[in-house]
CSV table of N, CA and C in Angstrom, one decimal:
chain,number,residue,atom,x,y,z
T,806,MET,N,26.3,7.7,1.5
T,806,MET,CA,25.1,8.3,1.7
T,806,MET,C,24.7,6.2,2.2
T,807,GLN,N,24.3,6.1,3.4
T,807,GLN,CA,24.3,4.7,4.0
T,807,GLN,C,23.1,4.2,3.3
T,808,LYS,N,23.3,3.1,3.0
T,808,LYS,CA,22.5,2.5,2.0
T,808,LYS,C,21.6,1.7,3.1
T,809,ARG,N,20.4,1.9,2.6
T,809,ARG,CA,19.1,1.1,3.8
T,809,ARG,C,19.1,-0.2,3.1
T,810,PRO,N,18.7,-1.0,4.4
T,810,PRO,CA,18.4,-2.7,4.5
T,810,PRO,C,17.4,-2.8,3.2
T,811,ASP,N,16.2,-1.8,3.8
T,811,ASP,CA,15.2,-2.5,2.8
T,811,ASP,C,15.1,-2.4,1.2
T,812,LEU,N,16.5,-1.3,0.9
T,812,LEU,CA,16.8,-1.6,-0.7
T,812,LEU,C,18.0,-2.6,-1.0
T,813,ILE,N,18.5,-2.7,0.1
T,813,ILE,CA,19.5,-3.9,-0.3
T,813,ILE,C,18.5,-5.2,-0.4
T,814,ALA,N,18.2,-5.3,0.4
T,814,ALA,CA,16.8,-6.9,0.3
T,814,ALA,C,16.4,-6.7,-1.0
T,815,LEU,N,15.6,-5.5,-1.6
T,815,LEU,CA,14.8,-5.7,-2.6
T,815,LEU,C,15.8,-5.9,-3.6
T,816,GLY,N,17.1,-5.3,-4.1
T,816,GLY,CA,18.5,-5.5,-4.6
T,816,GLY,C,18.5,-6.9,-4.7
T,817,ARG,N,18.6,-7.6,-3.6
T,817,ARG,CA,19.1,-9.2,-3.6
T,817,ARG,C,17.8,-9.8,-4.5
T,818,LYS,N,16.7,-9.2,-3.6
T,818,LYS,CA,15.6,-10.3,-4.2
T,818,LYS,C,16.0,-10.2,-6.0
T,819,ILE,N,16.0,-9.0,-6.5
T,819,ILE,CA,15.9,-8.8,-7.8
T,819,ILE,C,17.2,-9.5,-8.8
T,820,ARG,N,18.0,-9.5,-8.1
T,820,ARG,CA,19.3,-10.1,-8.6
T,820,ARG,C,18.9,-11.7,-8.5
T,821,ALA,N,18.2,-12.2,-7.7
T,821,ALA,CA,18.5,-13.6,-7.0
T,821,ALA,C,17.0,-14.1,-8.7
T,822,VAL,N,16.3,-13.5,-9.0
T,822,VAL,CA,15.2,-13.6,-9.9
T,822,VAL,C,16.1,-13.5,-11.4
T,823,ARG,N,16.6,-12.2,-11.6
T,823,ARG,CA,17.3,-12.6,-12.7
T,823,ARG,C,18.2,-13.5,-12.9
T,824,GLU,N,18.5,-13.8,-12.1
T,824,GLU,CA,19.9,-14.7,-12.4
T,824,GLU,C,19.1,-16.2,-12.1
T,825,ASP,N,17.7,-16.4,-11.6
T,825,ASP,CA,16.9,-17.7,-11.7
T,825,ASP,C,16.6,-17.3,-13.0
T,826,LYS,N,16.4,-16.8,-13.8
T,826,LYS,CA,15.6,-16.3,-15.1
T,826,LYS,C,16.9,-16.6,-16.1
T,827,GLY,N,18.0,-16.7,-15.7
T,827,GLY,CA,19.0,-16.6,-16.6
T,827,GLY,C,20.0,-15.4,-17.5
T,828,PHE,N,19.3,-14.4,-16.9
T,828,PHE,CA,19.6,-13.4,-17.5
T,828,PHE,C,20.9,-12.8,-16.8
T,829,SER,N,22.0,-12.2,-17.4
T,829,SER,CA,23.1,-11.3,-17.3
T,829,SER,C,22.7,-10.0,-16.9
T,830,GLN,N,23.6,-9.3,-16.1
T,830,GLN,CA,23.2,-8.3,-15.4
T,830,GLN,C,23.2,-7.2,-17.0
T,831,GLU,N,24.3,-7.3,-17.4
T,831,GLU,CA,24.3,-6.7,-19.4
T,831,GLU,C,23.1,-6.8,-19.5
T,832,GLY,N,22.8,-7.9,-20.3
T,832,GLY,CA,21.8,-8.0,-21.1
T,832,GLY,C,20.2,-7.9,-20.5
T,833,PHE,N,19.9,-8.0,-19.1
T,833,PHE,CA,18.8,-7.2,-18.7
T,833,PHE,C,18.2,-6.1,-18.5
T,834,SER,N,19.9,-5.2,-18.3
T,834,SER,CA,19.8,-3.9,-18.1
T,834,SER,C,19.6,-4.0,-19.4
T,835,VAL,N,19.6,-4.5,-20.7
T,835,VAL,CA,19.3,-4.1,-22.1
T,835,VAL,C,17.5,-4.3,-22.2
T,836,GLU,N,17.8,-5.3,-21.9
T,836,GLU,CA,16.1,-5.9,-22.0
T,836,GLU,C,15.1,-5.1,-21.7
T,837,VAL,N,15.7,-4.2,-20.5
T,837,VAL,CA,14.3,-3.3,-19.5
T,837,VAL,C,14.5,-2.2,-19.9
T,838,GLY,N,15.8,-1.6,-20.8
T,838,GLY,CA,15.9,-0.3,-21.5
T,838,GLY,C,16.3,0.7,-20.1
T,839,LEU,N,17.3,0.0,-19.2
T,839,LEU,CA,17.9,0.5,-18.7
T,839,LEU,C,20.0,0.9,-18.4
T,840,ASP,N,20.0,2.0,-18.5
T,840,ASP,CA,21.6,2.0,-18.1
T,840,ASP,C,22.4,1.0,-17.1
T,841,ARG,N,23.0,0.4,-17.8
T,841,ARG,CA,23.9,-0.9,-17.2
T,841,ARG,C,24.3,-0.3,-15.7
T,842,ALA,N,25.0,1.0,-16.0
T,842,ALA,CA,25.4,1.2,-14.3
T,842,ALA,C,24.7,1.8,-13.2
T,843,TYR,N,23.1,2.1,-13.6
T,843,TYR,CA,21.9,2.4,-12.9
T,843,TYR,C,21.4,0.9,-12.5
T,844,TYR,N,21.5,0.5,-13.1
T,844,TYR,CA,20.9,-1.2,-12.9
T,844,TYR,C,21.7,-1.9,-11.7
T,845,GLY,N,22.8,-1.6,-12.0
T,845,GLY,CA,23.6,-2.3,-10.8
T,845,GLY,C,23.6,-1.7,-10.1
T,846,GLY,N,23.5,-0.3,-9.9
T,846,GLY,CA,23.3,0.3,-8.4
T,846,GLY,C,21.9,-0.4,-7.8
T,847,ILE,N,20.9,-0.6,-8.4
T,847,ILE,CA,19.5,-1.2,-8.1
T,847,ILE,C,19.7,-2.2,-7.2
T,848,GLU,N,20.7,-3.5,-7.9
T,848,GLU,CA,20.8,-4.7,-7.2
T,848,GLU,C,21.5,-4.5,-6.2
T,849,ARG,N,22.6,-3.5,-6.0
T,849,ARG,CA,23.4,-3.2,-4.8
T,849,ARG,C,22.6,-2.6,-3.6
T,850,GLY,N,21.4,-1.7,-4.0
T,850,GLY,CA,20.2,-1.7,-3.0
T,850,GLY,C,21.2,0.1,-2.9
T,851,GLU,N,21.3,0.7,-4.4
T,851,GLU,CA,21.7,1.8,-4.3
T,851,GLU,C,20.9,2.9,-5.0
T,852,ARG,N,19.7,2.2,-5.4
T,852,ARG,CA,18.8,3.1,-6.0
T,852,ARG,C,17.6,2.6,-5.1
T,853,ASN,N,16.4,4.1,-5.4
T,853,ASN,CA,15.4,3.6,-4.9
T,853,ASN,C,14.5,4.2,-6.1
T,854,VAL,N,14.6,2.6,-6.4
T,854,VAL,CA,13.6,2.1,-8.1
T,854,VAL,C,12.5,2.1,-8.1
T,855,ALA,N,11.6,3.3,-9.2
T,855,ALA,CA,10.9,3.6,-8.9
T,855,ALA,C,9.6,2.5,-9.6
T,856,ALA,N,7.9,2.6,-9.4
T,856,ALA,CA,7.1,1.5,-9.7
T,856,ALA,C,7.7,1.6,-11.4
T,857,VAL,N,7.4,2.2,-12.0
T,857,VAL,CA,7.3,1.7,-13.8
T,857,VAL,C,8.2,0.9,-14.0
T,858,ASN,N,9.9,1.2,-13.4
T,858,ASN,CA,10.9,0.1,-14.0
T,858,ASN,C,10.8,-1.3,-13.1
T,859,LEU,N,10.1,-1.1,-11.9
T,859,LEU,CA,9.9,-2.3,-11.2
T,859,LEU,C,8.9,-3.1,-12.1
T,860,MET,N,8.0,-2.4,-12.5
T,860,MET,CA,6.7,-3.0,-13.6
T,860,MET,C,7.8,-3.7,-14.7
T,861,LYS,N,8.6,-3.1,-15.3
T,861,LYS,CA,9.0,-3.2,-16.4
T,861,LYS,C,9.7,-4.7,-16.2
T,862,MET,N,10.6,-4.4,-14.9
T,862,MET,CA,11.4,-5.5,-14.7
T,862,MET,C,10.7,-7.0,-14.7
T,863,ALA,N,9.5,-7.0,-13.6
T,863,ALA,CA,8.7,-8.0,-13.6
T,863,ALA,C,8.4,-8.6,-15.1
T,864,GLN,N,7.6,-7.6,-15.9
T,864,GLN,CA,7.5,-8.2,-17.0
T,864,GLN,C,8.4,-8.8,-17.8
T,865,ALA,N,9.9,-8.2,-17.9
T,865,ALA,CA,10.8,-8.8,-18.9
T,865,ALA,C,11.2,-10.4,-18.1
T,866,LEU,N,11.2,-10.2,-16.4
T,866,LEU,CA,11.2,-11.6,-16.0
T,866,LEU,C,10.3,-12.9,-16.1
T,867,GLN,N,8.7,-11.7,-16.3
T,867,GLN,CA,7.4,-12.5,-16.3
T,867,GLN,C,7.5,-13.2,-14.8
T,868,VAL,N,7.0,-12.3,-14.3
T,868,VAL,CA,7.0,-12.7,-12.8
T,868,VAL,C,6.5,-11.8,-12.2
T,869,GLU,N,4.9,-11.8,-10.9
T,869,GLU,CA,4.7,-11.1,-10.5
T,869,GLU,C,5.3,-10.2,-10.0
T,870,VAL,N,5.2,-9.1,-9.8
T,870,VAL,CA,5.8,-7.6,-9.4
T,870,VAL,C,6.3,-7.7,-7.9
T,871,GLY,N,5.2,-8.8,-7.1
T,871,GLY,CA,5.7,-8.8,-5.7
T,871,GLY,C,6.6,-9.4,-5.1
T,872,GLU,N,7.4,-10.9,-6.2
T,872,GLU,CA,8.3,-11.3,-6.1
T,872,GLU,C,9.3,-11.1,-6.5
T,873,LEU,N,9.9,-9.9,-6.5
T,873,LEU,CA,10.7,-8.8,-6.8
T,873,LEU,C,11.2,-8.1,-5.3
T,874,PHE,N,10.1,-8.0,-4.1
T,874,PHE,CA,9.8,-7.7,-3.2
T,874,PHE,C,10.6,-8.4,-1.9
T,875,PRO,N,11.2,-8.1,-1.1
T,875,PRO,CA,11.3,-8.4,0.6
T,875,PRO,C,10.1,-8.9,0.6
T,876,ALA,N,9.6,-9.8,1.7
T,876,ALA,CA,8.7,-10.7,2.1
T,876,ALA,C,8.0,-9.4,3.2
T,877,LEU,N,6.8,-9.1,3.7
T,877,LEU,CA,6.2,-8.0,4.8
T,877,LEU,C,7.2,-8.9,6.2
T,878,ASP,N,7.5,-9.9,6.4
T,878,ASP,CA,8.1,-10.2,7.9
T,878,ASP,C,9.5,-9.7,8.1
T,879,GLU,N,9.7,-10.1,6.8
T,879,GLU,CA,11.6,-9.3,6.7
T,879,GLU,C,11.4,-8.2,6.2
T,880,LEU,N,10.4,-7.4,6.0
T,880,LEU,CA,10.8,-5.6,5.9
T,880,LEU,C,10.6,-5.5,7.5
T,881,ALA,N,9.7,-6.0,8.3
T,881,ALA,CA,9.2,-5.6,9.3
T,881,ALA,C,10.6,-6.1,10.3
T,882,ALA,N,11.2,-7.1,10.1
T,882,ALA,CA,12.6,-7.3,10.8
T,882,ALA,C,13.9,-6.3,10.3
T,883,LEU,N,13.7,-6.0,9.3
T,883,LEU,CA,14.9,-5.1,8.9
T,883,LEU,C,14.6,-3.6,9.1
T,884,SER,N,13.3,-3.3,9.5
T,884,SER,CA,12.7,-2.0,10.0
T,884,SER,C,13.4,-1.6,11.6
T,885,LYS,N,13.0,-3.1,12.6
T,885,LYS,CA,13.1,-2.9,14.1
T,885,LYS,C,14.7,-2.4,14.0
T,886,ARG,N,15.7,-3.1,13.0
T,886,ARG,CA,16.9,-3.3,13.3
T,886,ARG,C,17.1,-1.7,13.0
T,887,ARG,N,16.8,-1.1,12.0
T,887,ARG,CA,17.1,-0.2,11.6
T,887,ARG,C,16.9,1.0,13.2
T,888,THR,N,16.1,0.9,13.9
T,888,THR,CA,15.3,1.8,14.7
T,888,THR,C,16.3,1.5,15.9
T,889,LYS,N,17.1,0.3,15.9
T,889,LYS,CA,17.8,0.2,16.9
T,889,LYS,C,18.7,1.2,17.4
L,232,MET,N,0.8,15.9,-19.0
L,232,MET,CA,1.9,14.8,-19.0
L,232,MET,C,0.5,13.8,-19.6
L,233,GLN,N,0.7,12.8,-20.4
L,233,GLN,CA,-0.2,11.9,-20.3
L,233,GLN,C,-0.1,10.8,-19.3
L,234,LYS,N,-1.5,10.2,-18.6
L,234,LYS,CA,-1.0,9.5,-17.7
L,234,LYS,C,-1.1,8.0,-17.7
L,235,ARG,N,-0.2,7.4,-17.0
L,235,ARG,CA,0.7,5.7,-17.8
L,235,ARG,C,-0.5,4.9,-17.1
L,236,PRO,N,-1.0,4.2,-18.3
L,236,PRO,CA,-2.0,3.1,-17.6
L,236,PRO,C,-1.6,1.8,-16.4
L,237,ASP,N,-0.3,2.0,-16.3
L,237,ASP,CA,-0.1,1.1,-15.2
L,237,ASP,C,0.1,1.6,-14.0
L,238,LEU,N,0.3,3.0,-14.2
L,238,LEU,CA,0.7,4.0,-12.8
L,238,LEU,C,-0.6,4.3,-12.5
L,239,ILE,N,-1.6,4.5,-13.3
L,239,ILE,CA,-3.2,4.1,-13.2
L,239,ILE,C,-3.8,3.1,-12.6
L,240,ALA,N,-3.2,2.0,-12.8
L,240,ALA,CA,-3.7,0.5,-12.5
L,240,ALA,C,-3.0,0.5,-11.2
L,241,LEU,N,-1.8,0.8,-10.7
L,241,LEU,CA,-1.2,0.6,-8.9
L,241,LEU,C,-1.8,1.9,-8.5
L,242,GLY,N,-2.1,2.8,-8.7
L,242,GLY,CA,-3.4,3.8,-7.6
L,242,GLY,C,-4.4,3.3,-7.3
L,243,ARG,N,-5.4,2.5,-8.2
L,243,ARG,CA,-6.6,2.1,-8.2
L,243,ARG,C,-6.2,0.8,-7.3
L,244,LYS,N,-5.2,-0.4,-7.3
L,244,LYS,CA,-5.0,-0.9,-6.2
L,244,LYS,C,-4.5,-0.5,-4.9
L,245,ILE,N,-3.7,0.6,-5.1
L,245,ILE,CA,-3.2,0.9,-3.8
L,245,ILE,C,-4.7,1.5,-3.1
L,246,ARG,N,-5.6,2.0,-3.4
L,246,ARG,CA,-6.4,3.0,-3.0
L,246,ARG,C,-7.2,1.6,-2.6
L,247,ALA,N,-7.7,0.5,-3.2
L,247,ALA,CA,-8.7,-0.5,-3.1
L,247,ALA,C,-7.9,-0.8,-1.6
L,248,VAL,N,-6.6,-1.4,-1.6
L,248,VAL,CA,-6.2,-1.9,-0.2
L,248,VAL,C,-6.4,-1.1,0.9
L,249,ARG,N,-6.0,0.4,0.5
L,249,ARG,CA,-6.3,1.4,1.7
L,249,ARG,C,-7.6,1.3,2.5
L,250,GLU,N,-8.6,1.0,1.4
L,250,GLU,CA,-9.7,1.5,1.9
L,250,GLU,C,-10.5,0.2,2.2
L,251,ASP,N,-9.8,-1.3,2.6
L,251,ASP,CA,-10.1,-2.1,2.5
L,251,ASP,C,-9.5,-2.2,4.1
L,252,LYS,N,-8.6,-1.8,4.1
L,252,LYS,CA,-7.9,-1.7,5.6
L,252,LYS,C,-8.7,-0.1,6.5
L,253,GLY,N,-9.3,0.1,5.8
L,253,GLY,CA,-10.7,1.2,7.0
L,253,GLY,C,-9.4,2.5,7.0
L,254,PHE,N,-8.3,2.6,6.1
L,254,PHE,CA,-7.8,3.9,5.7
L,254,PHE,C,-8.2,4.7,5.4
L,255,SER,N,-8.8,6.1,5.9
L,255,SER,CA,-9.0,7.1,5.0
L,255,SER,C,-7.6,7.9,4.2
L,256,GLN,N,-7.9,8.8,3.0
L,256,GLN,CA,-6.9,9.2,2.5
L,256,GLN,C,-5.8,9.9,3.4
L,257,GLU,N,-6.1,11.1,4.2
L,257,GLU,CA,-5.8,11.8,4.9
L,257,GLU,C,-5.3,11.2,6.3
L,258,GLY,N,-5.5,10.0,7.1
L,258,GLY,CA,-5.2,9.6,7.8
L,258,GLY,C,-3.9,8.4,7.3
L,259,PHE,N,-4.1,7.7,6.4
L,259,PHE,CA,-3.0,6.9,5.5
L,259,PHE,C,-1.7,7.5,5.3
L,260,SER,N,-1.9,9.1,4.9
L,260,SER,CA,-1.2,10.2,4.5
L,260,SER,C,0.2,10.3,5.3
L,261,VAL,N,-0.7,10.6,6.7
L,261,VAL,CA,-0.1,10.9,7.9
L,261,VAL,C,0.5,9.5,8.4
L,262,GLU,N,0.2,8.7,8.0
L,262,GLU,CA,0.2,7.2,8.7
L,262,GLU,C,1.9,6.8,8.1
L,263,VAL,N,1.8,7.3,6.9
L,263,VAL,CA,3.1,6.8,6.4
L,263,VAL,C,3.8,7.6,5.8
L,264,GLY,N,4.1,8.7,6.4
L,264,GLY,CA,4.9,10.4,6.7
L,264,GLY,C,5.2,10.9,5.3
L,265,LEU,N,3.7,10.7,4.6
L,265,LEU,CA,3.9,11.2,2.9
L,265,LEU,C,3.1,12.6,3.1
L,266,ASP,N,3.2,13.6,2.0
L,266,ASP,CA,2.3,14.6,1.6
L,266,ASP,C,1.1,14.1,1.5
L,267,ARG,N,0.1,15.0,2.1
L,267,ARG,CA,-1.4,14.4,1.6
L,267,ARG,C,-1.4,14.6,0.3
L,268,ALA,N,-1.3,15.8,-0.3
L,268,ALA,CA,-1.5,16.0,-2.0
L,268,ALA,C,-0.6,15.2,-2.8
L,269,TYR,N,0.8,14.8,-2.3
L,269,TYR,CA,1.5,13.6,-3.0
L,269,TYR,C,0.6,12.5,-3.1
L,270,TYR,N,0.0,12.0,-1.9
L,270,TYR,CA,-0.1,10.9,-1.8
L,270,TYR,C,-1.0,10.8,-2.5
L,271,GLY,N,-2.5,11.5,-2.8
L,271,GLY,CA,-3.4,11.6,-3.3
L,271,GLY,C,-3.2,11.6,-5.0
L,272,GLY,N,-1.8,11.9,-5.6
L,272,GLY,CA,-1.1,11.8,-6.7
L,272,GLY,C,-1.1,10.3,-7.2
L,273,ILE,N,-0.6,9.5,-6.0
L,273,ILE,CA,-0.4,8.0,-6.3
L,273,ILE,C,-1.4,7.4,-7.0
L,274,GLU,N,-2.7,7.6,-5.7
L,274,GLU,CA,-3.6,6.8,-5.9
L,274,GLU,C,-4.5,7.1,-7.6
L,275,ARG,N,-4.3,8.2,-8.1
L,275,ARG,CA,-5.1,8.8,-9.4
L,275,ARG,C,-3.8,8.6,-10.3
L,276,GLY,N,-2.5,7.8,-10.2
L,276,GLY,CA,-1.7,7.4,-11.2
L,276,GLY,C,-0.5,8.6,-11.6
L,277,GLU,N,-1.0,9.7,-10.6
L,277,GLU,CA,0.3,10.7,-11.2
L,277,GLU,C,1.3,10.7,-10.9
L,278,ARG,N,1.9,9.6,-10.3
L,278,ARG,CA,3.3,9.2,-9.4
L,278,ARG,C,3.7,8.3,-9.5
L,279,ASN,N,5.0,8.4,-9.7
L,279,ASN,CA,6.2,7.2,-10.2
L,279,ASN,C,6.4,6.7,-8.7
L,280,VAL,N,5.9,5.9,-8.2
L,280,VAL,CA,6.2,5.8,-6.3
L,280,VAL,C,7.5,5.1,-6.2
L,281,ALA,N,8.5,5.4,-5.9
L,281,ALA,CA,9.4,4.7,-5.5
L,281,ALA,C,9.4,3.3,-4.3
L,282,ALA,N,10.7,2.5,-4.6
L,282,ALA,CA,10.3,1.1,-3.6
L,282,ALA,C,10.7,1.6,-2.3
L,283,VAL,N,11.1,2.5,-1.9
L,283,VAL,CA,11.0,3.0,-0.3
L,283,VAL,C,9.4,3.1,0.5
L,284,ASN,N,8.6,4.1,-0.1
L,284,ASN,CA,7.4,4.3,-0.4
L,284,ASN,C,6.2,3.4,-0.4
L,285,LEU,N,6.7,2.2,-1.9
L,285,LEU,CA,5.9,1.3,-1.6
L,285,LEU,C,6.3,0.4,-0.5
L,286,MET,N,7.3,-0.1,0.0
L,286,MET,CA,7.6,-1.0,0.9
L,286,MET,C,6.9,-0.3,2.6
L,287,LYS,N,7.1,1.1,2.5
L,287,LYS,CA,6.4,1.9,4.0
L,287,LYS,C,4.7,1.2,3.8
L,288,MET,N,4.2,1.9,2.5
L,288,MET,CA,2.9,1.9,2.6
L,288,MET,C,2.3,-0.1,2.6
L,289,ALA,N,3.2,-0.5,2.4
L,289,ALA,CA,2.6,-2.1,2.4
L,289,ALA,C,2.8,-2.4,4.1
L,290,GLN,N,4.0,-2.4,4.8
L,290,GLN,CA,3.8,-2.6,5.6
L,290,GLN,C,2.7,-1.6,7.0
L,291,ALA,N,2.3,-0.4,6.7
L,291,ALA,CA,1.8,0.4,7.4
L,291,ALA,C,-0.1,-0.5,6.8
L,292,LEU,N,0.1,-0.9,5.6
L,292,LEU,CA,-1.3,-1.7,5.3
L,292,LEU,C,-1.1,-3.3,5.9
L,293,GLN,N,0.2,-3.7,6.4
L,293,GLN,CA,0.1,-5.2,6.8
L,293,GLN,C,-0.2,-5.6,5.5
L,294,VAL,N,0.4,-5.4,4.4
L,294,VAL,CA,0.1,-6.5,3.1
L,294,VAL,C,1.6,-6.8,2.4
L,295,GLU,N,1.4,-7.8,1.9
L,295,GLU,CA,3.0,-7.8,1.4
L,295,GLU,C,2.8,-7.0,-0.4
L,296,VAL,N,4.0,-6.4,-0.7
L,296,VAL,CA,4.3,-5.4,-1.4
L,296,VAL,C,3.2,-5.5,-3.1
L,297,GLY,N,3.8,-7.0,-2.9
L,297,GLY,CA,3.1,-7.3,-4.2
L,297,GLY,C,1.5,-7.0,-4.6
L,298,GLU,N,0.9,-7.3,-3.4
L,298,GLU,CA,-1.0,-6.9,-3.4
L,298,GLU,C,-0.9,-5.2,-3.8
L,299,LEU,N,0.3,-4.6,-3.9
L,299,LEU,CA,-0.2,-3.2,-4.1
L,299,LEU,C,-0.3,-3.4,-5.7
L,300,PHE,N,0.3,-4.0,-6.3
L,300,PHE,CA,0.7,-4.1,-8.1
L,300,PHE,C,-0.1,-5.0,-8.4
L,301,PRO,N,-0.8,-4.1,-9.6
L,301,PRO,CA,-1.7,-5.1,-10.6
L,301,PRO,C,-1.1,-6.7,-11.0
L,302,ALA,N,-1.7,-7.4,-11.5
L,302,ALA,CA,-1.2,-8.7,-11.7
L,302,ALA,C,-0.6,-8.4,-13.2
L,303,LEU,N,0.7,-9.4,-13.7
L,303,LEU,CA,1.2,-9.5,-14.5
L,303,LEU,C,0.5,-9.6,-15.9
L,304,ASP,N,-0.7,-10.2,-16.0
L,304,ASP,CA,-1.4,-10.2,-16.9
L,304,ASP,C,-1.9,-9.0,-16.9
L,305,GLU,N,-2.5,-8.5,-15.8
L,305,GLU,CA,-3.3,-6.9,-16.1
L,305,GLU,C,-1.8,-6.2,-17.2
L,306,LEU,N,-0.9,-6.4,-16.7
L,306,LEU,CA,0.1,-5.4,-17.1
L,306,LEU,C,0.6,-5.5,-18.3
L,307,ALA,N,0.7,-6.9,-18.7
L,307,ALA,CA,0.6,-7.1,-20.1
L,307,ALA,C,-0.2,-6.7,-21.0
L,308,ALA,N,-1.7,-6.5,-20.7
L,308,ALA,CA,-3.0,-6.6,-21.4
L,308,ALA,C,-2.7,-4.7,-21.4
L,309,LEU,N,-2.3,-4.6,-20.3
L,309,LEU,CA,-2.2,-2.3,-20.2
L,309,LEU,C,-1.2,-2.1,-20.9
L,310,SER,N,0.1,-3.2,-21.5
L,310,SER,CA,1.4,-2.8,-22.3
L,310,SER,C,0.7,-3.0,-23.7
L,311,LYS,N,0.2,-3.5,-24.1
L,311,LYS,CA,-0.2,-3.9,-25.3
L,311,LYS,C,-1.0,-2.9,-25.7
L,312,ARG,N,-1.9,-2.4,-25.0
L,312,ARG,CA,-3.0,-1.3,-25.4
L,312,ARG,C,-1.8,-0.3,-25.4
L,313,ARG,N,-1.0,0.3,-25.0
L,313,ARG,CA,-0.1,1.5,-24.9
L,313,ARG,C,0.6,1.5,-26.5
L,314,THR,N,0.4,0.1,-26.8
L,314,THR,CA,1.6,0.4,-28.2
L,314,THR,C,0.8,-0.2,-29.5
L,315,LYS,N,-0.3,0.3,-29.0
L,315,LYS,CA,-1.3,0.3,-30.5
L,315,LYS,C,-1.4,1.9,-31.1
């Protein structure tokens, strides 16, 4: 399955915030009650993570949910690239 | 299935932004390529909507994805209520 650029960008943002907050991948997956391998897939952009888990992660990281997402203009640029 | 307060709050936010942008529920579900009944379930808090659809909706509404989510402190208050 070809990875989606928007999910890759989302995974990168989540990883950056997690690292910024000093969590290891292992520690954070336990903190939010997610399987370690599943969580790793989210950061690699392989999982279309759903709202409940996104809200759980934001609360565990103590950031607004929006901080886990790419900015609108980045999403627009990614969409253009996909349609070429 | 008992509805989750965080998904209800998410659905309300999405509805408010959609209405603010002047879309009907019908028109918006077509715009983002979602089944009308499924989309209605998102606004009622019955669907754990995933990241790809959230990013599609934000782009169609021309808002940052974070604007579709409840604020962190609202999520915290909702979580407290669930654990009582």
